Each structure stands twice: as C-alpha cells, then as structure tokens.
C-alpha cells in the first residue's frame, strides 16, 4: 500500500462508515490538507504519523473519488423560523445527501413542502414578498431572491429513495439550511 499514490489518485478521504467525507485540498512535504466536503476549516495531516498509517491499513480511513448519492429524509429549517405558537410547525420536510455547500444542506423539496415553506416565510418575514416561491405548475416554481430583480425558475427533478421515485425541487439557493434527521 502506497499512501502517497492513494492521495495523488483520489479527491476524498472518509471514515469507515462513509459518513464523513474530507476533500483533499493539497499534498506537500508529506502532509495533506483536508477540509470537510462542501466547506469548513482546513486540517493538516502528517502522512508519516503512525496513527494515520494504522488507520489507513485498518481501513478506518478510506480514499475515494466518489461520494455516494444516498438520500435521506430530514426536517429543514432556517434560524429565523422561530415558533411563537402552535399554529404552524416551523420546518419543512425534504431530502438531502452527504453533499454540502459551504457546510450547509442542499435540500430537495416536494411541492406540498414548497407550499408549507411559503406559509412559514409569510408568517416569519412579516409578509414580505421576497423569498416566497411562486408555483407555476407541478413541474416548475419561481422565486425572486431578496437581493435580485429577476425571477429564477426551478424545474422539478426526479431521484430514487428506497425504490420510490421522488419528484422534488432544489431549494438550496445559497441559503443556510439546517437539518434534523427523521427517524
């Protein structure tokens, strides 16, 4: 096993349960620089460190070029969605993978949750018209971001979750989505 070759031929390292993907950003002077996929603090690892070598040999650390696209259903929310009463739950449900943007979730949301999103936004943003989705039809939605003049059209995508086809919209939009796994 040649660790240097593994580093040169792969984009990521991950732990044995394939849940924590770190992007290899640099390899220099027997040290690799890694950061969480999608952004975060950079960490340096000395590849001559015996603990690191042992973890690679014992497959506690694996090298790969691909991240699995395993979807999971989650509750999604924004920090400004603070519940002041029980009139409406201040989260929507959607699907995410391990892929992140700058450390934040990249959710896919079905049309009924888009409608719930709009209700929450109207309640928490004092009915401002920005960042409210306009439902065109079951295949297209539009939004005008608070800092944009133009409407953005988002088309429905399809993907498989546990053998079921899900039809949903990418609502990542550079927003800082937080997630909580649904058991």
PDB file of C-alpha atoms in Angstrom:
ATOM      1  CA  UNK A   1       0.000   0.000   0.000  1.00  0.00           C
ATOM      2  CA  UNK A   2       1.400   3.333  -1.090  1.00  0.00           C
ATOM      3  CA  UNK A   3      -0.285   6.172   0.785  1.00  0.00           C
ATOM      4  CA  UNK A   4       1.257   8.819  -1.483  1.00  0.00           C
ATOM      5  CA  UNK A   5      -0.297   7.166  -4.540  1.00  0.00           C
ATOM      6  CA  UNK A   6      -3.663   6.909  -2.780  1.00  0.00           C
ATOM      7  CA  UNK A   7      -3.530  10.639  -2.036  1.00  0.00           C
ATOM      8  CA  UNK A   8      -2.490  11.581  -5.583  1.00  0.00           C
ATOM      9  CA  UNK A   9      -5.204   9.421  -7.192  1.00  0.00           C
ATOM     10  CA  UNK A  10      -8.194  10.388  -5.025  1.00  0.00           C
ATOM     11  CA  UNK A  11     -10.220  13.502  -4.196  1.00  0.00           C
ATOM     12  CA  UNK A  12     -11.553  12.484  -0.786  1.00  0.00           C
ATOM     13  CA  UNK A  13     -10.789  10.599   2.371  1.00  0.00           C
ATOM     14  CA  UNK A  14     -13.613   9.311   4.522  1.00  0.00           C
ATOM     15  CA  UNK A  15     -14.138   7.310   7.663  1.00  0.00           C
ATOM     16  CA  UNK A  16     -15.073   3.631   7.534  1.00  0.00           C
ATOM     17  CA  UNK A  17     -18.829   4.222   7.754  1.00  0.00           C
ATOM     18  CA  UNK A  18     -18.743   6.547   4.686  1.00  0.00           C
ATOM     19  CA  UNK A  19     -20.343   9.440   6.579  1.00  0.00           C
ATOM     20  CA  UNK A  20     -17.548  11.967   6.958  1.00  0.00           C
ATOM     21  CA  UNK A  21     -16.037  12.993   3.618  1.00  0.00           C
ATOM     22  CA  UNK A  22     -12.999  15.253   3.655  1.00  0.00           C
ATOM     23  CA  UNK A  23     -11.742  16.845   0.462  1.00  0.00           C
ATOM     24  CA  UNK A  24      -8.006  16.601  -0.198  1.00  0.00           C
ATOM     25  CA  UNK A  25      -7.022  20.182  -0.994  1.00  0.00           C
ATOM     26  CA  UNK A  26      -3.223  19.939  -1.040  1.00  0.00           C
ATOM     27  CA  UNK A  27      -0.394  17.405  -0.745  1.00  0.00           C
ATOM     28  CA  UNK A  28       3.013  18.875   0.025  1.00  0.00           C
ATOM     29  CA  UNK A  29       6.032  17.889   2.156  1.00  0.00           C
ATOM     30  CA  UNK A  30       4.400  14.610   3.320  1.00  0.00           C
ATOM     31  CA  UNK A  31       1.387  16.493   4.638  1.00  0.00           C
ATOM     32  CA  UNK A  32      -2.115  16.551   3.260  1.00  0.00           C
ATOM     33  CA  UNK A  33      -4.502  19.396   3.778  1.00  0.00           C
ATOM     34  CA  UNK A  34      -8.131  18.359   4.032  1.00  0.00           C
ATOM     35  CA  UNK A  35     -11.417  20.115   4.704  1.00  0.00           C
ATOM     36  CA  UNK A  36     -14.999  18.885   5.033  1.00  0.00           C
ATOM     37  CA  UNK A  37     -16.634  18.367   1.648  1.00  0.00           C
ATOM     38  CA  UNK A  38     -18.645  21.474   0.911  1.00  0.00           C
ATOM     39  CA  UNK A  39     -16.509  23.777   3.064  1.00  0.00           C
ATOM     40  CA  UNK A  40     -15.109  24.229   6.501  1.00  0.00           C
ATOM     41  CA  UNK A  41     -11.834  24.562   8.318  1.00  0.00           C
ATOM     42  CA  UNK A  42      -8.715  23.089   6.716  1.00  0.00           C
ATOM     43  CA  UNK A  43      -6.815  20.468   8.697  1.00  0.00           C
ATOM     44  CA  UNK A  44      -3.277  19.245   8.044  1.00  0.00           C
ATOM     45  CA  UNK A  45      -2.251  15.607   8.500  1.00  0.00           C
ATOM     46  CA  UNK A  46       1.315  14.303   8.551  1.00  0.00           C
ATOM     47  CA  UNK A  47       1.186  11.114   6.459  1.00  0.00           C
ATOM     48  CA  UNK A  48       4.208   9.746   8.359  1.00  0.00           C
ATOM     49  CA  UNK A  49       2.188   9.776  11.592  1.00  0.00           C
ATOM     50  CA  UNK A  50       1.858   6.155  12.720  1.00  0.00           C
ATOM     51  CA  UNK A  51      -1.755   6.583  13.871  1.00  0.00           C
ATOM     52  CA  UNK A  52      -2.698   7.824  10.396  1.00  0.00           C
ATOM     53  CA  UNK A  53      -0.809   4.951   8.728  1.00  0.00           C
ATOM     54  CA  UNK A  54      -2.534   2.428  11.017  1.00  0.00           C
ATOM     55  CA  UNK A  55      -5.960   3.938  10.304  1.00  0.00           C
ATOM     56  CA  UNK A  56      -5.342   3.603   6.558  1.00  0.00           C
ATOM     57  CA  UNK A  57      -4.095  -0.001   6.917  1.00  0.00           C
ATOM     58  CA  UNK A  58      -7.073  -0.939   9.113  1.00  0.00           C
ATOM     59  CA  UNK A  59      -9.451   0.848   6.698  1.00  0.00           C
ATOM     60  CA  UNK A  60     -10.658   3.282   9.349  1.00  0.00           C
ATOM     61  CA  UNK A  61      -9.696   5.889   6.734  1.00  0.00           C
ATOM     62  CA  UNK A  62     -10.502   5.213   3.087  1.00  0.00           C
ATOM     63  CA  UNK A  63      -9.592   7.083  -0.096  1.00  0.00           C
ATOM     64  CA  UNK A  64     -12.128   7.636  -2.884  1.00  0.00           C
ATOM     65  CA  UNK A  65     -13.045   9.819  -5.844  1.00  0.00           C
ATOM     66  CA  UNK A  66     -16.782   9.413  -5.406  1.00  0.00           C
ATOM     67  CA  UNK A  67     -19.295  10.288  -2.748  1.00  0.00           C
ATOM     68  CA  UNK A  68     -22.427   8.157  -2.574  1.00  0.00           C
ATOM     69  CA  UNK A  69     -25.704   9.800  -3.504  1.00  0.00           C
ATOM     70  CA  UNK A  70     -27.687   8.269  -0.662  1.00  0.00           C
ATOM     71  CA  UNK A  71     -30.772  10.339   0.030  1.00  0.00           C
ATOM     72  CA  UNK A  72     -32.289  10.668   3.478  1.00  0.00           C
ATOM     73  CA  UNK A  73     -35.454  12.422   4.588  1.00  0.00           C
ATOM     74  CA  UNK A  74     -34.947  15.312   7.013  1.00  0.00           C
ATOM     75  CA  UNK A  75     -36.675  18.222   8.679  1.00  0.00           C
ATOM     76  CA  UNK A  76     -35.368  21.504   7.242  1.00  0.00           C
ATOM     77  CA  UNK A  77     -35.442  24.901   8.837  1.00  0.00           C
ATOM     78  CA  UNK A  78     -33.950  28.381   8.889  1.00  0.00           C
ATOM     79  CA  UNK A  79     -32.807  30.104  12.076  1.00  0.00           C
ATOM     80  CA  UNK A  80     -35.379  32.910  11.623  1.00  0.00           C
ATOM     81  CA  UNK A  81     -38.210  30.346  11.692  1.00  0.00           C
ATOM     82  CA  UNK A  82     -38.862  30.652  15.407  1.00  0.00           C
ATOM     83  CA  UNK A  83     -42.167  29.198  16.515  1.00  0.00           C
ATOM     84  CA  UNK A  84     -44.245  31.648  18.537  1.00  0.00           C
ATOM     85  CA  UNK A  85     -47.277  29.400  18.813  1.00  0.00           C
ATOM     86  CA  UNK A  86     -48.543  26.022  17.678  1.00  0.00           C
ATOM     87  CA  UNK A  87     -50.408  27.401  14.664  1.00  0.00           C
ATOM     88  CA  UNK A  88     -47.826  26.055  12.196  1.00  0.00           C
ATOM     89  CA  UNK A  89     -44.755  23.839  12.597  1.00  0.00           C
ATOM     90  CA  UNK A  90     -41.701  25.863  11.650  1.00  0.00           C
ATOM     91  CA  UNK A  91     -39.941  23.279   9.483  1.00  0.00           C
ATOM     92  CA  UNK A  92     -40.474  21.579   6.168  1.00  0.00           C
ATOM     93  CA  UNK A  93     -39.514  18.075   5.105  1.00  0.00           C
ATOM     94  CA  UNK A  94     -37.135  17.321   2.278  1.00  0.00           C
ATOM     95  CA  UNK A  95     -34.309  15.105   1.109  1.00  0.00           C
ATOM     96  CA  UNK A  96     -30.549  15.594   1.383  1.00  0.00           C
ATOM     97  CA  UNK A  97     -27.358  13.667   0.687  1.00  0.00           C
ATOM     98  CA  UNK A  98     -23.921  13.941   2.282  1.00  0.00           C
ATOM     99  CA  UNK A  99     -23.039  16.633  -0.268  1.00  0.00           C
ATOM    100  CA  UNK A 100     -22.935  20.083   1.306  1.00  0.00           C
ATOM    101  CA  UNK A 101     -22.431  23.654   0.164  1.00  0.00           C
ATOM    102  CA  UNK A 102     -20.093  25.563   2.462  1.00  0.00           C
ATOM    103  CA  UNK A 103     -21.120  23.143   5.211  1.00  0.00           C
ATOM    104  CA  UNK A 104     -24.873  23.634   4.684  1.00  0.00           C
ATOM    105  CA  UNK A 105     -27.544  21.259   3.405  1.00  0.00           C
ATOM    106  CA  UNK A 106     -28.551  21.160  -0.270  1.00  0.00           C
ATOM    107  CA  UNK A 107     -32.202  20.091   0.035  1.00  0.00           C
ATOM    108  CA  UNK A 108     -34.685  18.769  -2.479  1.00  0.00           C
ATOM    109  CA  UNK A 109     -38.290  19.523  -1.514  1.00  0.00           C
ATOM    110  CA  UNK A 110     -41.631  18.241  -2.837  1.00  0.00           C
ATOM    111  CA  UNK A 111     -44.366  20.651  -3.950  1.00  0.00           C
ATOM    112  CA  UNK A 112     -46.508  20.302  -0.798  1.00  0.00           C
ATOM    113  CA  UNK A 113     -43.495  21.372   1.281  1.00  0.00           C
ATOM    114  CA  UNK A 114     -42.913  24.352  -1.048  1.00  0.00           C
ATOM    115  CA  UNK A 115     -46.422  25.494  -0.146  1.00  0.00           C
ATOM    116  CA  UNK A 116     -45.700  24.984   3.572  1.00  0.00           C
ATOM    117  CA  UNK A 117     -42.417  26.891   3.135  1.00  0.00           C
ATOM    118  CA  UNK A 118     -44.378  29.851   1.731  1.00  0.00           C
ATOM    119  CA  UNK A 119     -46.740  29.854   4.731  1.00  0.00           C
ATOM    120  CA  UNK A 120     -43.822  29.841   7.169  1.00  0.00           C
ATOM    121  CA  UNK A 121     -41.996  32.570   5.251  1.00  0.00           C
ATOM    122  CA  UNK A 122     -45.068  34.803   5.189  1.00  0.00           C
ATOM    123  CA  UNK A 123     -45.545  34.344   8.925  1.00  0.00           C
ATOM    124  CA  UNK A 124     -41.893  34.870   9.901  1.00  0.00           C
ATOM    125  CA  UNK A 125     -40.990  37.628   7.419  1.00  0.00           C
ATOM    126  CA  UNK A 126     -43.980  39.886   8.108  1.00  0.00           C
ATOM    127  CA  UNK A 127     -45.471  39.035   4.683  1.00  0.00           C
ATOM    128  CA  UNK A 128     -42.537  40.435   2.668  1.00  0.00           C
ATOM    129  CA  UNK A 129     -42.793  39.311  -0.937  1.00  0.00           C
ATOM    130  CA  UNK A 130     -39.137  38.336  -1.233  1.00  0.00           C
ATOM    131  CA  UNK A 131     -38.079  34.719  -0.848  1.00  0.00           C
ATOM    132  CA  UNK A 132     -41.581  33.345  -1.442  1.00  0.00           C
ATOM    133  CA  UNK A 133     -41.960  30.686  -4.150  1.00  0.00           C
ATOM    134  CA  UNK A 134     -44.427  31.204  -6.979  1.00  0.00           C
ATOM    135  CA  UNK A 135     -45.851  27.841  -8.042  1.00  0.00           C
ATOM    136  CA  UNK A 136     -46.178  27.881 -11.836  1.00  0.00           C
ATOM    137  CA  UNK A 137     -47.303  24.255 -12.203  1.00  0.00           C
ATOM    138  CA  UNK A 138     -46.373  20.846 -10.747  1.00  0.00           C
ATOM    139  CA  UNK A 139     -43.083  20.887 -12.690  1.00  0.00           C
ATOM    140  CA  UNK A 140     -41.888  24.490 -12.210  1.00  0.00           C
ATOM    141  CA  UNK A 141     -41.598  27.024  -9.432  1.00  0.00           C
ATOM    142  CA  UNK A 142     -40.115  30.513  -9.420  1.00  0.00           C
ATOM    143  CA  UNK A 143     -38.569  32.744  -6.798  1.00  0.00           C
ATOM    144  CA  UNK A 144     -37.262  36.274  -6.652  1.00  0.00           C
ATOM    145  CA  UNK A 145     -34.468  36.400  -4.132  1.00  0.00           C
ATOM    146  CA  UNK A 146     -34.375  39.367  -1.766  1.00  0.00           C
ATOM    147  CA  UNK A 147     -31.245  40.764  -3.457  1.00  0.00           C
ATOM    148  CA  UNK A 148     -32.223  40.056  -7.081  1.00  0.00           C
ATOM    149  CA  UNK A 149     -34.522  41.771  -9.550  1.00  0.00           C
ATOM    150  CA  UNK A 150     -35.095  38.761 -11.794  1.00  0.00           C
ATOM    151  CA  UNK A 151     -37.186  35.669 -11.126  1.00  0.00           C
ATOM    152  CA  UNK A 152     -35.352  32.348 -11.009  1.00  0.00           C
ATOM    153  CA  UNK A 153     -37.166  29.307 -12.448  1.00  0.00           C
ATOM    154  CA  UNK A 154     -36.545  25.955 -10.753  1.00  0.00           C
ATOM    155  CA  UNK A 155     -37.553  22.789 -12.579  1.00  0.00           C
ATOM    156  CA  UNK A 156     -38.622  19.603 -10.829  1.00  0.00           C
ATOM    157  CA  UNK A 157     -36.054  16.796 -10.617  1.00  0.00           C
ATOM    158  CA  UNK A 158     -36.558  13.097 -10.024  1.00  0.00           C
ATOM    159  CA  UNK A 159     -34.441  10.725  -7.931  1.00  0.00           C
ATOM    160  CA  UNK A 160     -34.824   7.377  -6.185  1.00  0.00           C
ATOM    161  CA  UNK A 161     -35.172   6.889  -2.426  1.00  0.00           C
ATOM    162  CA  UNK A 162     -35.644   3.329  -1.174  1.00  0.00           C
ATOM    163  CA  UNK A 163     -37.028   2.235  -4.560  1.00  0.00           C
ATOM    164  CA  UNK A 164     -39.520   5.101  -4.740  1.00  0.00           C
ATOM    165  CA  UNK A 165     -39.291   7.923  -7.308  1.00  0.00           C
ATOM    166  CA  UNK A 166     -39.306  11.318  -5.615  1.00  0.00           C
ATOM    167  CA  UNK A 167     -40.235  14.435  -7.595  1.00  0.00           C
ATOM    168  CA  UNK A 168     -38.790  17.497  -5.920  1.00  0.00           C
ATOM    169  CA  UNK A 169     -37.193  20.915  -6.360  1.00  0.00           C
ATOM    170  CA  UNK A 170     -33.655  22.033  -5.462  1.00  0.00           C
ATOM    171  CA  UNK A 171     -34.174  24.833  -2.943  1.00  0.00           C
ATOM    172  CA  UNK A 172     -30.577  25.192  -1.775  1.00  0.00           C
ATOM    173  CA  UNK A 173     -30.314  28.658  -3.413  1.00  0.00           C
ATOM    174  CA  UNK A 174     -27.217  29.503  -1.354  1.00  0.00           C
ATOM    175  CA  UNK A 175     -29.381  29.548   1.790  1.00  0.00           C
ATOM    176  CA  UNK A 176     -28.140  28.296   5.147  1.00  0.00           C
ATOM    177  CA  UNK A 177     -30.465  25.323   5.594  1.00  0.00           C
ATOM    178  CA  UNK A 178     -30.203  23.378   8.822  1.00  0.00           C
ATOM    179  CA  UNK A 179     -31.408  19.794   9.001  1.00  0.00           C
ATOM    180  CA  UNK A 180     -32.599  17.280  11.551  1.00  0.00           C
ATOM    181  CA  UNK A 181     -32.814  13.621  10.587  1.00  0.00           C
ATOM    182  CA  UNK A 182     -36.252  11.999  10.638  1.00  0.00           C
ATOM    183  CA  UNK A 183     -36.167   8.591  12.316  1.00  0.00           C
TER     184      UNK A 183
END
